[in-house]
Coordinates of C-alpha atoms in Angstrom, one line a residue:
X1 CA 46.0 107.0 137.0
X2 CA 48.8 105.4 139.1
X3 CA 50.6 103.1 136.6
X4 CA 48.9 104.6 133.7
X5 CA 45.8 102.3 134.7
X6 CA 43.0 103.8 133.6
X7 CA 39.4 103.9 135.0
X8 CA 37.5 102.8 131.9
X9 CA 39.6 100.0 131.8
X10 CA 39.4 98.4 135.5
X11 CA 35.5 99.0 135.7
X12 CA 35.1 96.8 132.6
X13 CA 37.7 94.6 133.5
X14 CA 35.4 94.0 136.5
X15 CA 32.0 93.9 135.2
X16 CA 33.5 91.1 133.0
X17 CA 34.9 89.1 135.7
X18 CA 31.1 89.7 137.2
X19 CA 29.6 87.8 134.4
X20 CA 32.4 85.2 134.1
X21 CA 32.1 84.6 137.9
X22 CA 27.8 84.6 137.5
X23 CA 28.4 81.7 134.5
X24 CA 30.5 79.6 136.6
X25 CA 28.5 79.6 139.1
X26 CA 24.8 79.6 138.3
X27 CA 25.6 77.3 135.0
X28 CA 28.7 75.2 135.4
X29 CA 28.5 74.8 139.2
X30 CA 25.1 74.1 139.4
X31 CA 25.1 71.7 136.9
X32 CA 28.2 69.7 137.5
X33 CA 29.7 71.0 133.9
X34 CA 33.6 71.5 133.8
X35 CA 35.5 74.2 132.7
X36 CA 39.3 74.4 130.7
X37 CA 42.5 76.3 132.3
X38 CA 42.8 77.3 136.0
X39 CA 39.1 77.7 136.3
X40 CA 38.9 74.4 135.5
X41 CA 41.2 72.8 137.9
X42 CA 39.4 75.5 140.5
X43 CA 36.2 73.3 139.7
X44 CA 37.8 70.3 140.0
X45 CA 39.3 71.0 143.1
X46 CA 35.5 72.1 144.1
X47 CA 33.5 68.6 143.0
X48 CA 35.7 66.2 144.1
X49 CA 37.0 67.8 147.6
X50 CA 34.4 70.7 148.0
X51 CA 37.2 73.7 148.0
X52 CA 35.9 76.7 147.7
X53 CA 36.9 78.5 143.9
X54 CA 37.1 82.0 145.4
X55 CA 40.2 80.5 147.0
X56 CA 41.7 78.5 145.1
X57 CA 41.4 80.2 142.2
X58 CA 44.1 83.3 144.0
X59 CA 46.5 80.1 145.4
X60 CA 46.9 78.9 142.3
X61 CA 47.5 82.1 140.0
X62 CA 50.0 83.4 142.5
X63 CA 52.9 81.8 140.9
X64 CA 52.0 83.0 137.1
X65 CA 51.3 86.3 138.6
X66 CA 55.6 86.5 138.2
X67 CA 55.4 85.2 134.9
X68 CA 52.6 88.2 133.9
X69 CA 54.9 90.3 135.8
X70 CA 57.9 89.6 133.5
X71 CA 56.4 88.8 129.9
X72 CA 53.3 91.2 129.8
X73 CA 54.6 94.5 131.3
X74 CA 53.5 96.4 134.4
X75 CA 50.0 97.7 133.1
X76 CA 48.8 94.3 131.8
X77 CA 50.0 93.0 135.0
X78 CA 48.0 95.3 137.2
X79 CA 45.2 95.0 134.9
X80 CA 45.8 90.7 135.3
X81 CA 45.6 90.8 138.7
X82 CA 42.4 93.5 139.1
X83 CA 40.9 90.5 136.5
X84 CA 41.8 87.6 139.3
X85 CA 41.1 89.5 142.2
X86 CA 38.1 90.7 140.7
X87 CA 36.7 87.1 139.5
X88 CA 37.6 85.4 143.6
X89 CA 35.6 88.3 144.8
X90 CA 32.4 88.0 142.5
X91 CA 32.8 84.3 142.5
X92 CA 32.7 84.5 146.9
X93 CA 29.9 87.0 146.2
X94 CA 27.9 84.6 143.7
X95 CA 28.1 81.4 145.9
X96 CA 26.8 82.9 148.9
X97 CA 24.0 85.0 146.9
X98 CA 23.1 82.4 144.4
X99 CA 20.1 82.3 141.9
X100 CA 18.8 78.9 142.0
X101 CA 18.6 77.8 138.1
X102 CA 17.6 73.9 137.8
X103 CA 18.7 73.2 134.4
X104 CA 19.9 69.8 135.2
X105 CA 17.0 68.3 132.8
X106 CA 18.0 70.8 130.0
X107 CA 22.1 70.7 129.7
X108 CA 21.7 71.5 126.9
X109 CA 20.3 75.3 127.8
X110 CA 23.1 75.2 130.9
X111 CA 25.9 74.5 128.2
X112 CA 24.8 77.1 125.9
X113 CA 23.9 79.7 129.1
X114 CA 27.8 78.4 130.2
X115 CA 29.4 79.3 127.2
X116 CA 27.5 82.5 126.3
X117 CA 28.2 84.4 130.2
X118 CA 31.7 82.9 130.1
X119 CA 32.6 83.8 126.9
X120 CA 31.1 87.4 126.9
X121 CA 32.9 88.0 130.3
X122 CA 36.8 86.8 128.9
X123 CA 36.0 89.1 126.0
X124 CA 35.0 91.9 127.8
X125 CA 38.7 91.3 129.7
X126 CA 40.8 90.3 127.3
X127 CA 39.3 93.4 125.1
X128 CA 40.0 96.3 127.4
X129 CA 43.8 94.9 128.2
X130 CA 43.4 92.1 131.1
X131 CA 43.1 88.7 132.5
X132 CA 41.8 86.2 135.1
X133 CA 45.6 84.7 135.6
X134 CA 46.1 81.2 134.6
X135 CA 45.7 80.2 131.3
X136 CA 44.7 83.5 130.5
X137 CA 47.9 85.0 130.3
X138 CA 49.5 81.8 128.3
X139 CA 46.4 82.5 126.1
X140 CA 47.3 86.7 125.5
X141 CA 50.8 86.1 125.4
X142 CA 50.4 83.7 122.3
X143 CA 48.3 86.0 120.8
X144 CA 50.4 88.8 121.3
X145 CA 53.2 86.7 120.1
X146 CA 52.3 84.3 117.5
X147 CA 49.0 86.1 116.2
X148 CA 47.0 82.7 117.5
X149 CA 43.7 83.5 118.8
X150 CA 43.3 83.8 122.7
X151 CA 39.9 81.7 121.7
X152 CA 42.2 78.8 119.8
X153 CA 44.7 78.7 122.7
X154 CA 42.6 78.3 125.5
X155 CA 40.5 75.8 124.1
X156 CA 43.8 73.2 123.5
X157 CA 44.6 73.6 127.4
X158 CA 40.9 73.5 128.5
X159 CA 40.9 69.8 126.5
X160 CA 43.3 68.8 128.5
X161 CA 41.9 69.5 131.6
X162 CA 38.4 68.6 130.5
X163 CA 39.9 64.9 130.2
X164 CA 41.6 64.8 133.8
X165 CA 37.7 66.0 134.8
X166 CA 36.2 63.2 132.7
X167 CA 38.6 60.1 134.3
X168 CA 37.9 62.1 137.6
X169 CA 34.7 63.0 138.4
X170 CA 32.6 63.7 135.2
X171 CA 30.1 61.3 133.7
X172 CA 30.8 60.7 129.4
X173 CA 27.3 63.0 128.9
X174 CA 28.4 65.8 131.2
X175 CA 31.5 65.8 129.3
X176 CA 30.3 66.3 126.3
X177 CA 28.2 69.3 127.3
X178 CA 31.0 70.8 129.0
X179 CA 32.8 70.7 125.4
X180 CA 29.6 72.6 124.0
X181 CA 30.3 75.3 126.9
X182 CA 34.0 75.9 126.3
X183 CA 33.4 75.7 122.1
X184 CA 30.7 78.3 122.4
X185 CA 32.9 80.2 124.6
X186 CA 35.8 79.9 122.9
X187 CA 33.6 81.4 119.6
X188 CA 32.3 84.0 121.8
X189 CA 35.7 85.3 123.0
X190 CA 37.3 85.3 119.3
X191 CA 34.0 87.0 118.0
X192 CA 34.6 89.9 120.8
X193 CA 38.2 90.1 120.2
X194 CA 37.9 90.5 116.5
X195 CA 35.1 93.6 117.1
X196 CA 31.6 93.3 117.3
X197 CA 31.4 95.1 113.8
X198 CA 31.8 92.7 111.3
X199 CA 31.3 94.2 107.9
X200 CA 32.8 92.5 103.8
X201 CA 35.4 93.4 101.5
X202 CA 34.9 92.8 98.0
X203 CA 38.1 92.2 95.1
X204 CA 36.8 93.5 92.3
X205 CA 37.9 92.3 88.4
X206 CA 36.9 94.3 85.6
X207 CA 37.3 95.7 82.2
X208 CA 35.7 98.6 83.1
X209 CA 37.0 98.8 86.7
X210 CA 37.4 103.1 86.7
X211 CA 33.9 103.0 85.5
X212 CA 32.7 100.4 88.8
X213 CA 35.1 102.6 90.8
X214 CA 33.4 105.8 90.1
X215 CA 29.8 104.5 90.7
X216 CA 30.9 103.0 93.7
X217 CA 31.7 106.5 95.1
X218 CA 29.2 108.5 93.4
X219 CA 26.0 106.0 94.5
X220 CA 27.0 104.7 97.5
X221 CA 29.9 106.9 98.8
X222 CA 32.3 104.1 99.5
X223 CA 36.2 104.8 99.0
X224 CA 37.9 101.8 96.4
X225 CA 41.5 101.3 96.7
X226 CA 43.4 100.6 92.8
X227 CA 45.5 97.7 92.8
X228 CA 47.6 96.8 90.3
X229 CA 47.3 93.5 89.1
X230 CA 48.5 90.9 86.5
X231 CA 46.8 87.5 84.4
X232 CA 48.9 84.6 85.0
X233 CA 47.0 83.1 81.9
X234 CA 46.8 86.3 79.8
X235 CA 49.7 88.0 81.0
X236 CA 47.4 90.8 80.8
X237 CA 47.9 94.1 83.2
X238 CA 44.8 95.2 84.9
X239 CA 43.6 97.0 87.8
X240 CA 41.8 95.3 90.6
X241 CA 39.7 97.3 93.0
X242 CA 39.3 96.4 96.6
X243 CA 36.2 97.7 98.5
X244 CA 34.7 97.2 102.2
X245 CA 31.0 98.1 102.6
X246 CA 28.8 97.1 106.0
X247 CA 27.4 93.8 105.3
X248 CA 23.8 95.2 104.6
X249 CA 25.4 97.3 101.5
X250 CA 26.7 94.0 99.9
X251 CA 23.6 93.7 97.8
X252 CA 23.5 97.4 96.7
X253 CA 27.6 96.7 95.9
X254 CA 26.9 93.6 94.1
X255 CA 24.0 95.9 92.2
X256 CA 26.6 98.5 91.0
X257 CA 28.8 96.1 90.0
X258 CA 26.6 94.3 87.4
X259 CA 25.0 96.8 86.4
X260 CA 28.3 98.4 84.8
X261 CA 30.0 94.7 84.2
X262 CA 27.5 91.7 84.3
X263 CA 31.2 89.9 84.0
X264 CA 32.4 91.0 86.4
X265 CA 35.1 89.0 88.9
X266 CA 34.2 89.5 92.6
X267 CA 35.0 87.5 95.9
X268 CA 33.9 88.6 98.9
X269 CA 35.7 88.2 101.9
X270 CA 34.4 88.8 105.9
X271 CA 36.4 92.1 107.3
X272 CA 36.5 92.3 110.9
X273 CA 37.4 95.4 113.6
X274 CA 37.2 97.9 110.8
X275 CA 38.4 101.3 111.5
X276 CA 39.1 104.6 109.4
X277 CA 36.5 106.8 107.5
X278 CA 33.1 105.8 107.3
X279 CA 32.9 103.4 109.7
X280 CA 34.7 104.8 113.0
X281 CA 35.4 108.1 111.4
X282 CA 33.1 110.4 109.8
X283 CA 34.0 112.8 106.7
X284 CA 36.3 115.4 109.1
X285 CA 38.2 112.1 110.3
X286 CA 35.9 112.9 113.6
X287 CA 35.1 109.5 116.1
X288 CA 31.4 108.4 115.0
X289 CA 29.1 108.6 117.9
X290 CA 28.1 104.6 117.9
X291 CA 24.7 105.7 119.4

């Protein structure tokens, strides 16, 4: 591929600017619900002078286009502005094919529907390496720079913006739903980001932690990673084991455990995006087929 832009990529980067582009405009355009970033000044622009967002979302990401340009690289740029591109097209497609949805009596559902299409589309973006401009790129360059999630980020700039729509345009109960949108979106995005499998790890403290260690592997064929540890109190040297299971396997862990050392010490922790042996790799260190 020209670039080293790759096919897989740009077809998902599109099919998530389609469902960003089919939330905007069958749930927050329809029901007079804001948005945060760019896309929110795009709707602005749209309720209070009737400017078309297909448009105005490419006039105003032109100018951070140079600033993708120079911070992200070439690929992420490319991929940036097949994201923009892509969400003006689908968003022209949307208007003029719309699905009437009255949910004007039930915000509630349109702020949830909002959220959820808008969400799922920036994740399905931001996770195969692109944008939709704007506040997007701000977003993935904090991220890729400070470790703040995109989710976090674009949430502080879409408050802003949701309070110029509020003294603008948007009455104090639409305003509130709009915040339900962008906080269910903003989960949404950090939930896709962080991988869809979402399994525990378990810190394990024992007297008899080679005895838990080797039922772990034996009954449940789960690796346990030996740490070396230390008692502040006792002063005492001990080893502490440190083992991630899929979150349906945390009762069968907690099982083993007990039934070796009712005394045990455990905390449980939420893993996220795990990768390696027995979850993305099977025994020959071979790609799991997820199907």
């Amino acid at each position: 591929m020209v670039f080293g832009l790759k096919i897989k990529n740009i077809a998902f980067i599109l099919l998530g600017a389609a469902i960003f582009a089919f939330g905007l405009v069958h749930f927050n355009m329809q029901n007079n619900l804001a948005e945060g970033g760019i896309t929110g000044i795009t709707l602005l622009l749209y309720f209070l002078f009737g400017m078309d967002p297909s448009f105005t979302n490419l006039a105003l990401n032109i100018p951070l286009f140079f600033l993708g340009w120079k911070l992200l690289g070439r690929q992420s740029f490319f991929y940036t502005v097949i994201g923009t591109v892509g969400l003006s097209v689908f968003l022209w497609i949307f208007q003029r094919f719309a699905i009437h949805m009255p949910l004007k009596h039930d915000l509630t559902l349109a702020a949830l529907f909002a959220g959820v299409f808008v969400g799922i589309g920036l994740g399905i973006i931001f996770r195969y390496g692109g944008t939709t401009g704007g506040v997007d790129i701000i977003a993935r360059l904090v991220y890729k720079y400070k470790g703040i999630s995109m989710g976090k980020t674009m949430f502080a700039f879409d408050a802003v913006v949701i309070t110029l729509s509020l003294l603008l345009y948007l009455s104090y109960r639409e305003a509130m739903y709009t915040l339900v949108a962008v906080f269910v979106a903003a989960r949404v995005i950090d939930f896709m980001q962080e991988g869809g499998y979402a399994a525990k790890g378990a810190t394990i403290i024992s007297e008899k932690s080679e005895q838990i260690a080797q039922k772990i592997l034996t009954e449940m064929e789960r690796g346990v990673t030996v740490l070396k540890g230390r008692g502040s109190y006792t002063n005492r040297e001990r080893d502490v084991l440190y083992c991630v299971v899929a979150k349906n396997e945390l009762p069968r862990l907690k099982t083993v455990i007990t039934s070796v050392d009712p005394h045990a010490f455990v905390a449980v922790t939420d893993v996220h995006d795990v990768l390696g042996e027995g979850f993305t790799l099977d025994e020959n260190k071979q790609p799991i087929d997820p199907s």
